[in-house]
Coordinates of C-alpha atoms in Angstrom, one line a residue:
M10 CA -3.0 4.3 19.1
S11 CA -5.5 6.0 16.8
F12 CA -5.7 5.8 13.0
A13 CA -7.9 7.8 10.7
E14 CA -8.2 7.9 6.9
F15 CA -9.7 10.7 4.7
L16 CA -10.7 10.5 1.0
P17 CA -9.0 13.0 -1.3
K18 CA -11.0 15.3 -3.6
A19 CA -12.5 13.4 -6.6
D20 CA -9.9 15.0 -8.9
W21 CA -7.1 12.9 -7.3
R22 CA -8.8 9.6 -6.5
E23 CA -7.4 7.9 -9.6
H24 CA -3.9 8.4 -8.1
I25 CA -4.4 8.9 -4.3
A26 CA -6.1 6.2 -2.2
A27 CA -6.3 8.2 1.1
Y28 CA -4.8 10.8 3.4
W29 CA -4.2 9.4 6.9
V30 CA -3.2 10.3 10.4
R31 CA -1.7 7.9 12.9
K32 CA -1.2 9.0 16.5
T33 CA 0.3 7.1 19.5
E34 CA -1.6 8.3 22.6
P35 CA 0.3 9.1 25.8
D36 CA -1.7 6.5 27.9
T37 CA -1.2 3.6 25.5
G38 CA 2.6 3.2 25.5
P39 CA 4.6 2.2 22.5
S40 CA 2.7 0.6 19.6
G41 CA 3.2 -1.4 16.5
R42 CA 1.2 -2.0 13.4
R43 CA 1.7 -4.6 10.7
V44 CA 1.6 -3.3 7.2
Y45 CA 0.6 -5.7 4.5
A46 CA 2.0 -5.7 0.9
D47 CA -0.6 -4.0 -1.4
G48 CA 1.4 -2.4 -4.2
C49 CA 0.8 1.1 -2.8
V50 CA 3.4 3.7 -1.7
D51 CA 3.1 6.4 1.0
L52 CA 4.5 9.8 1.7
I53 CA 4.9 9.9 5.5
C54 CA 5.6 13.0 7.6
N55 CA 6.7 12.5 11.2
A56 CA 4.8 15.4 12.7
G57 CA 5.3 14.4 16.3
E58 CA 8.1 14.6 18.8
S59 CA 9.5 11.0 18.9
V60 CA 11.2 8.8 16.3
A61 CA 9.2 6.1 14.5
Y62 CA 10.8 2.9 13.0
F63 CA 9.8 0.9 10.0
Y64 CA 11.0 -2.7 9.7
P65 CA 10.6 -4.1 6.2
M66 CA 10.7 -7.9 6.4
A67 CA 12.1 -8.2 2.9
R68 CA 15.3 -6.6 4.1
G69 CA 15.9 -8.7 7.1
Q70 CA 14.0 -6.5 9.6
Q71 CA 16.6 -3.8 9.3
A72 CA 15.1 -0.7 11.2
I73 CA 14.6 2.5 9.2
A74 CA 14.2 5.6 11.4
L75 CA 11.6 8.2 10.6
H76 CA 12.8 11.4 12.5
P77 CA 10.5 14.2 13.7
G78 CA 10.0 17.1 11.2
R79 CA 11.0 15.1 8.1
L80 CA 9.1 13.8 5.1
Y81 CA 9.7 10.2 3.8
L82 CA 8.7 8.1 0.8
G83 CA 7.8 4.5 1.5
G84 CA 8.1 2.4 -1.6
T85 CA 6.3 -0.7 -2.8
M86 CA 6.8 -3.7 -0.5
T87 CA 7.4 -7.3 -1.6
A88 CA 6.7 -8.6 1.9
Y89 CA 5.0 -7.2 5.0
G90 CA 6.5 -4.7 7.3
V91 CA 6.0 -3.5 10.8
L92 CA 5.7 0.2 11.9
K93 CA 6.6 0.9 15.5
S94 CA 6.3 4.2 17.4
D95 CA 6.7 5.6 20.9
V96 CA 4.3 7.8 22.8
E97 CA 3.6 11.3 21.4
C98 CA 4.4 10.0 17.9
L99 CA 2.2 11.6 15.2
L100 CA 2.5 10.5 11.6
T101 CA 0.6 12.0 8.7
G102 CA 0.5 10.4 5.3
I103 CA -0.6 10.2 1.7
R104 CA -1.3 6.7 0.4
F105 CA -1.0 6.5 -3.4
W106 CA -2.5 3.8 -5.5
P107 CA 0.0 1.6 -7.4
G108 CA 1.4 3.9 -10.1
G109 CA -0.2 7.0 -8.5
F110 CA 2.9 8.5 -7.0
Y111 CA 4.8 8.1 -10.3
A112 CA 2.0 9.8 -12.1
L113 CA 2.3 12.9 -9.9
F114 CA 6.0 13.1 -9.2
P115 CA 9.1 12.4 -11.4
Q116 CA 10.4 9.6 -9.3
N117 CA 11.3 6.1 -10.6
M118 CA 10.0 3.7 -8.1
Q119 CA 12.6 0.9 -8.3
Q120 CA 15.0 2.6 -5.9
V121 CA 12.5 2.6 -3.0
V122 CA 11.2 -0.9 -3.2
D123 CA 11.1 -2.4 0.3
S124 CA 12.6 0.8 1.7
V125 CA 11.8 4.3 3.1
I126 CA 13.9 7.3 1.9
E127 CA 13.8 11.0 2.8
F128 CA 11.8 13.0 0.3
P129 CA 13.0 16.5 -0.4
E130 CA 9.7 18.4 -0.8
G131 CA 9.9 21.1 1.8
E132 CA 6.6 22.8 1.1
L133 CA 4.7 19.6 1.4
C134 CA 6.6 18.6 4.5
T135 CA 5.6 21.8 6.2
L136 CA 2.0 21.3 5.2
M137 CA 1.9 17.8 6.6
R138 CA 3.3 18.8 10.0
R139 CA -0.3 19.6 11.2
A140 CA -3.0 16.9 11.3
E141 CA -5.9 19.3 11.6
N142 CA -7.9 19.6 8.3
L143 CA -5.1 17.6 6.6
D144 CA -7.3 16.5 3.7
E145 CA -8.5 20.1 2.8
R146 CA -4.9 21.5 2.8
L147 CA -3.5 18.6 0.7
D148 CA -6.4 18.9 -1.8
R149 CA -5.6 22.6 -2.2
W150 CA -1.8 21.9 -2.5
F151 CA -2.4 19.4 -5.3
G152 CA -4.9 21.8 -7.0
D153 CA -2.4 24.7 -6.8
R154 CA 0.3 22.6 -8.4
S155 CA -1.9 21.5 -11.3
V156 CA -2.5 25.2 -12.3
F157 CA 1.1 25.4 -13.5
G158 CA 0.9 22.4 -15.8
P159 CA -0.1 18.7 -16.0
L160 CA 1.0 16.6 -13.1
S161 CA 0.8 13.3 -15.1
N162 CA 4.1 11.6 -15.7
T163 CA 2.6 8.5 -17.3
G164 CA 3.6 8.9 -21.0
K165 CA 1.5 7.3 -23.7
Y166 CA 0.0 4.4 -21.8
D167 CA -2.9 4.3 -19.4
F168 CA -1.6 2.8 -16.2
V169 CA -4.9 3.4 -14.4
L170 CA -6.7 1.2 -16.9
L171 CA -3.9 -1.4 -16.6
R172 CA -4.1 -1.4 -12.9
K173 CA -7.9 -1.8 -13.1
R174 CA -7.6 -4.8 -15.4
M175 CA -5.3 -6.5 -12.9
Y176 CA -7.6 -5.8 -9.9
D177 CA -10.7 -6.9 -11.8
S178 CA -9.0 -10.3 -12.6
G179 CA -8.1 -10.9 -8.9
G180 CA -4.5 -11.2 -9.9
L181 CA -5.3 -14.0 -12.5
A182 CA -4.6 -12.0 -15.6
S183 CA -1.6 -13.1 -17.6
V184 CA 1.3 -10.7 -18.4
E185 CA 1.1 -11.7 -22.1
A186 CA -2.6 -10.8 -22.3
L187 CA -2.0 -7.4 -20.5
A188 CA 0.9 -6.6 -22.8
E189 CA -1.3 -7.4 -25.9
E190 CA -4.1 -5.2 -24.6
M191 CA -1.7 -2.4 -24.1
C192 CA -0.2 -3.0 -27.5
V193 CA 3.3 -3.3 -26.0
S194 CA 5.9 -6.1 -25.7
N195 CA 6.3 -8.0 -22.5
R196 CA 9.6 -6.3 -22.0
T197 CA 8.0 -2.8 -22.4
L198 CA 5.3 -3.8 -20.0
E199 CA 8.0 -4.8 -17.4
R200 CA 9.7 -1.4 -17.9
I201 CA 6.4 0.4 -17.4
F202 CA 5.9 -1.5 -14.1
N203 CA 9.4 -0.9 -12.9
E204 CA 8.9 2.9 -13.4
N205 CA 5.4 3.1 -11.9
V206 CA 5.5 0.5 -9.1
G207 CA 9.1 -0.6 -8.9
I208 CA 8.5 -4.3 -9.4
P209 CA 7.7 -6.6 -12.4
P210 CA 4.1 -7.2 -13.4
K211 CA 4.2 -10.9 -12.3
E212 CA 5.2 -9.9 -8.7
F213 CA 2.5 -7.2 -8.7
L214 CA -0.1 -9.8 -9.9
R215 CA 0.9 -12.0 -7.0
I216 CA 0.3 -9.1 -4.6
V217 CA -3.1 -8.4 -6.2
R218 CA -4.0 -12.1 -5.8
F219 CA -3.0 -11.9 -2.1
Q220 CA -5.3 -8.9 -1.7
E221 CA -8.1 -10.8 -3.3
V222 CA -7.6 -13.5 -0.6
L223 CA -7.8 -10.8 2.1
S224 CA -11.1 -9.5 0.6
R225 CA -12.6 -13.0 0.5
L226 CA -11.6 -13.7 4.1
R227 CA -13.2 -10.4 5.2
N228 CA -16.4 -11.2 3.3
A229 CA -16.5 -14.7 4.7
A230 CA -16.1 -13.5 8.3
G231 CA -18.9 -10.9 7.7
K232 CA -21.2 -13.8 6.6
N233 CA -20.2 -15.9 9.6
E234 CA -18.6 -18.5 7.2
L235 CA -15.2 -18.5 9.0
P236 CA -13.7 -20.1 11.0
V237 CA -16.3 -22.8 10.5
A238 CA -14.9 -25.2 8.0
A239 CA -12.0 -22.8 7.6
K240 CA -9.7 -25.4 6.0
E241 CA -12.3 -26.3 3.3
S242 CA -12.9 -22.6 2.7
L243 CA -9.2 -21.8 2.2
L244 CA -8.9 -24.8 -0.1
Q245 CA -11.7 -23.5 -2.2
I246 CA -10.1 -20.0 -2.3
A247 CA -6.7 -21.6 -3.3
F248 CA -8.4 -23.5 -6.1
E249 CA -10.3 -20.5 -7.5
L250 CA -7.4 -18.2 -7.4
G251 CA -4.9 -20.5 -9.1
Y252 CA -2.7 -21.5 -6.2
F253 CA -1.1 -24.9 -6.6
D254 CA -2.5 -26.1 -3.3
H255 CA -3.3 -25.0 0.3
A256 CA 0.4 -24.8 1.2
H257 CA 1.2 -22.5 -1.7
L258 CA -1.5 -20.1 -0.6
T259 CA -0.3 -20.3 3.0
N260 CA 3.3 -19.6 2.2
E261 CA 2.6 -16.7 -0.1
F262 CA 0.1 -15.2 2.4
K263 CA 2.6 -15.4 5.2
K264 CA 5.1 -13.6 3.1
Y265 CA 2.8 -10.7 2.4
A266 CA 0.9 -10.6 5.7
G267 CA 3.3 -12.1 8.3
I268 CA 0.6 -14.5 9.6
L269 CA -1.4 -17.5 8.4
P270 CA -4.7 -17.0 6.5
S271 CA -6.4 -19.1 9.2
E272 CA -5.1 -16.8 11.9
L273 CA -6.3 -13.7 10.0
S274 CA -9.8 -15.1 9.4
H275 CA -10.0 -15.7 13.2
F276 CA -9.0 -12.1 13.8
Y277 CA -11.7 -10.9 11.4
K278 CA -14.3 -13.1 13.0
T279 CA -13.5 -12.2 16.6
G280 CA -12.3 -8.7 16.4
I281 CA -9.1 -9.6 18.3
A282 CA -5.9 -7.8 17.3
G283 CA -6.4 -4.2 18.6
G284 CA -5.5 -2.5 15.3
Q285 CA -2.3 -4.4 14.7
Y286 CA -3.7 -6.0 11.6
F287 CA -5.1 -4.4 8.5

C-alpha cells in the first residue's frame, strides 16, 4: 500500500490541507489503515477497480462501501475509523481543514458526521479518476470556479481565525472566551460549528486536545524521550492539557485513535506499524 500527499496552491491552503492518493499494490494483498479523528473532512474518489470500505467506530463499525467511479464526502469523525481496501484499489482525495469544505461548498456538515455519503459533483469526480498530476488539475479546477464568483460560504464570521485560536490553545480555550472574541453568543457559536464542522465547539476542542497529545508524543519520540519513563511523560501531558488524570487521557485517546497512547508512542519510537497508524 502506498500513500502520498500534495500541498494545494497557496490560494487554497486556508481551506484545503492536502490532496492525496492511496493505492493498494497488487503484491501486497488487502490493506487497512486506521484514520484518527482530527476535525477534517475528505472528498474521496474511488478511481480504481475494486470496492473500498470505511468502518466508522462511532457507528458500531457498520461498513460503508465506496464503489469504483464514484465520489464521496467523508464527514467529521467523533471517533476513529478504519479504511480497508482490496488489491487494485486506487483512492484519490481532497482533505479539507475543519470548516474548509463548508467555506467552498454549500453543504451543512451535520448530516455527514461519522459517515460517508455520495457527493454529486460529476465534473470533479471525472477529474479525480486519474492520479497523475492530481494537484495541478485540482488547483486549476478550484481556480476556474473562483472566476465565476466568491467560493466562500462563511458569512460574517472568520472561521479560519476561530480555528487558529483553538489550535493555538492546544484545545484548552473555553467556549465562552471564543464566543466573546467572536462577538457572538454561545448558542450562535454552536450553530457556526454545526454548520462548518458538524459538531459542537466543545467536542471539537476535545479533538484538538487529542491532536496536541499526538504532536507531543511524536516530538518526544523524535527526542528519544519515549518509551523511557513513558508513564511519567503521559502523566505530565495529562496535567498540562487539562485531563483529570492519566485514565481520562487514556480513555479519550483510545476513542479518537483506537489504541493506547503508550502503544502509539512505541510505534513512533520503533517505526513498527507499516503505515497502519497516522
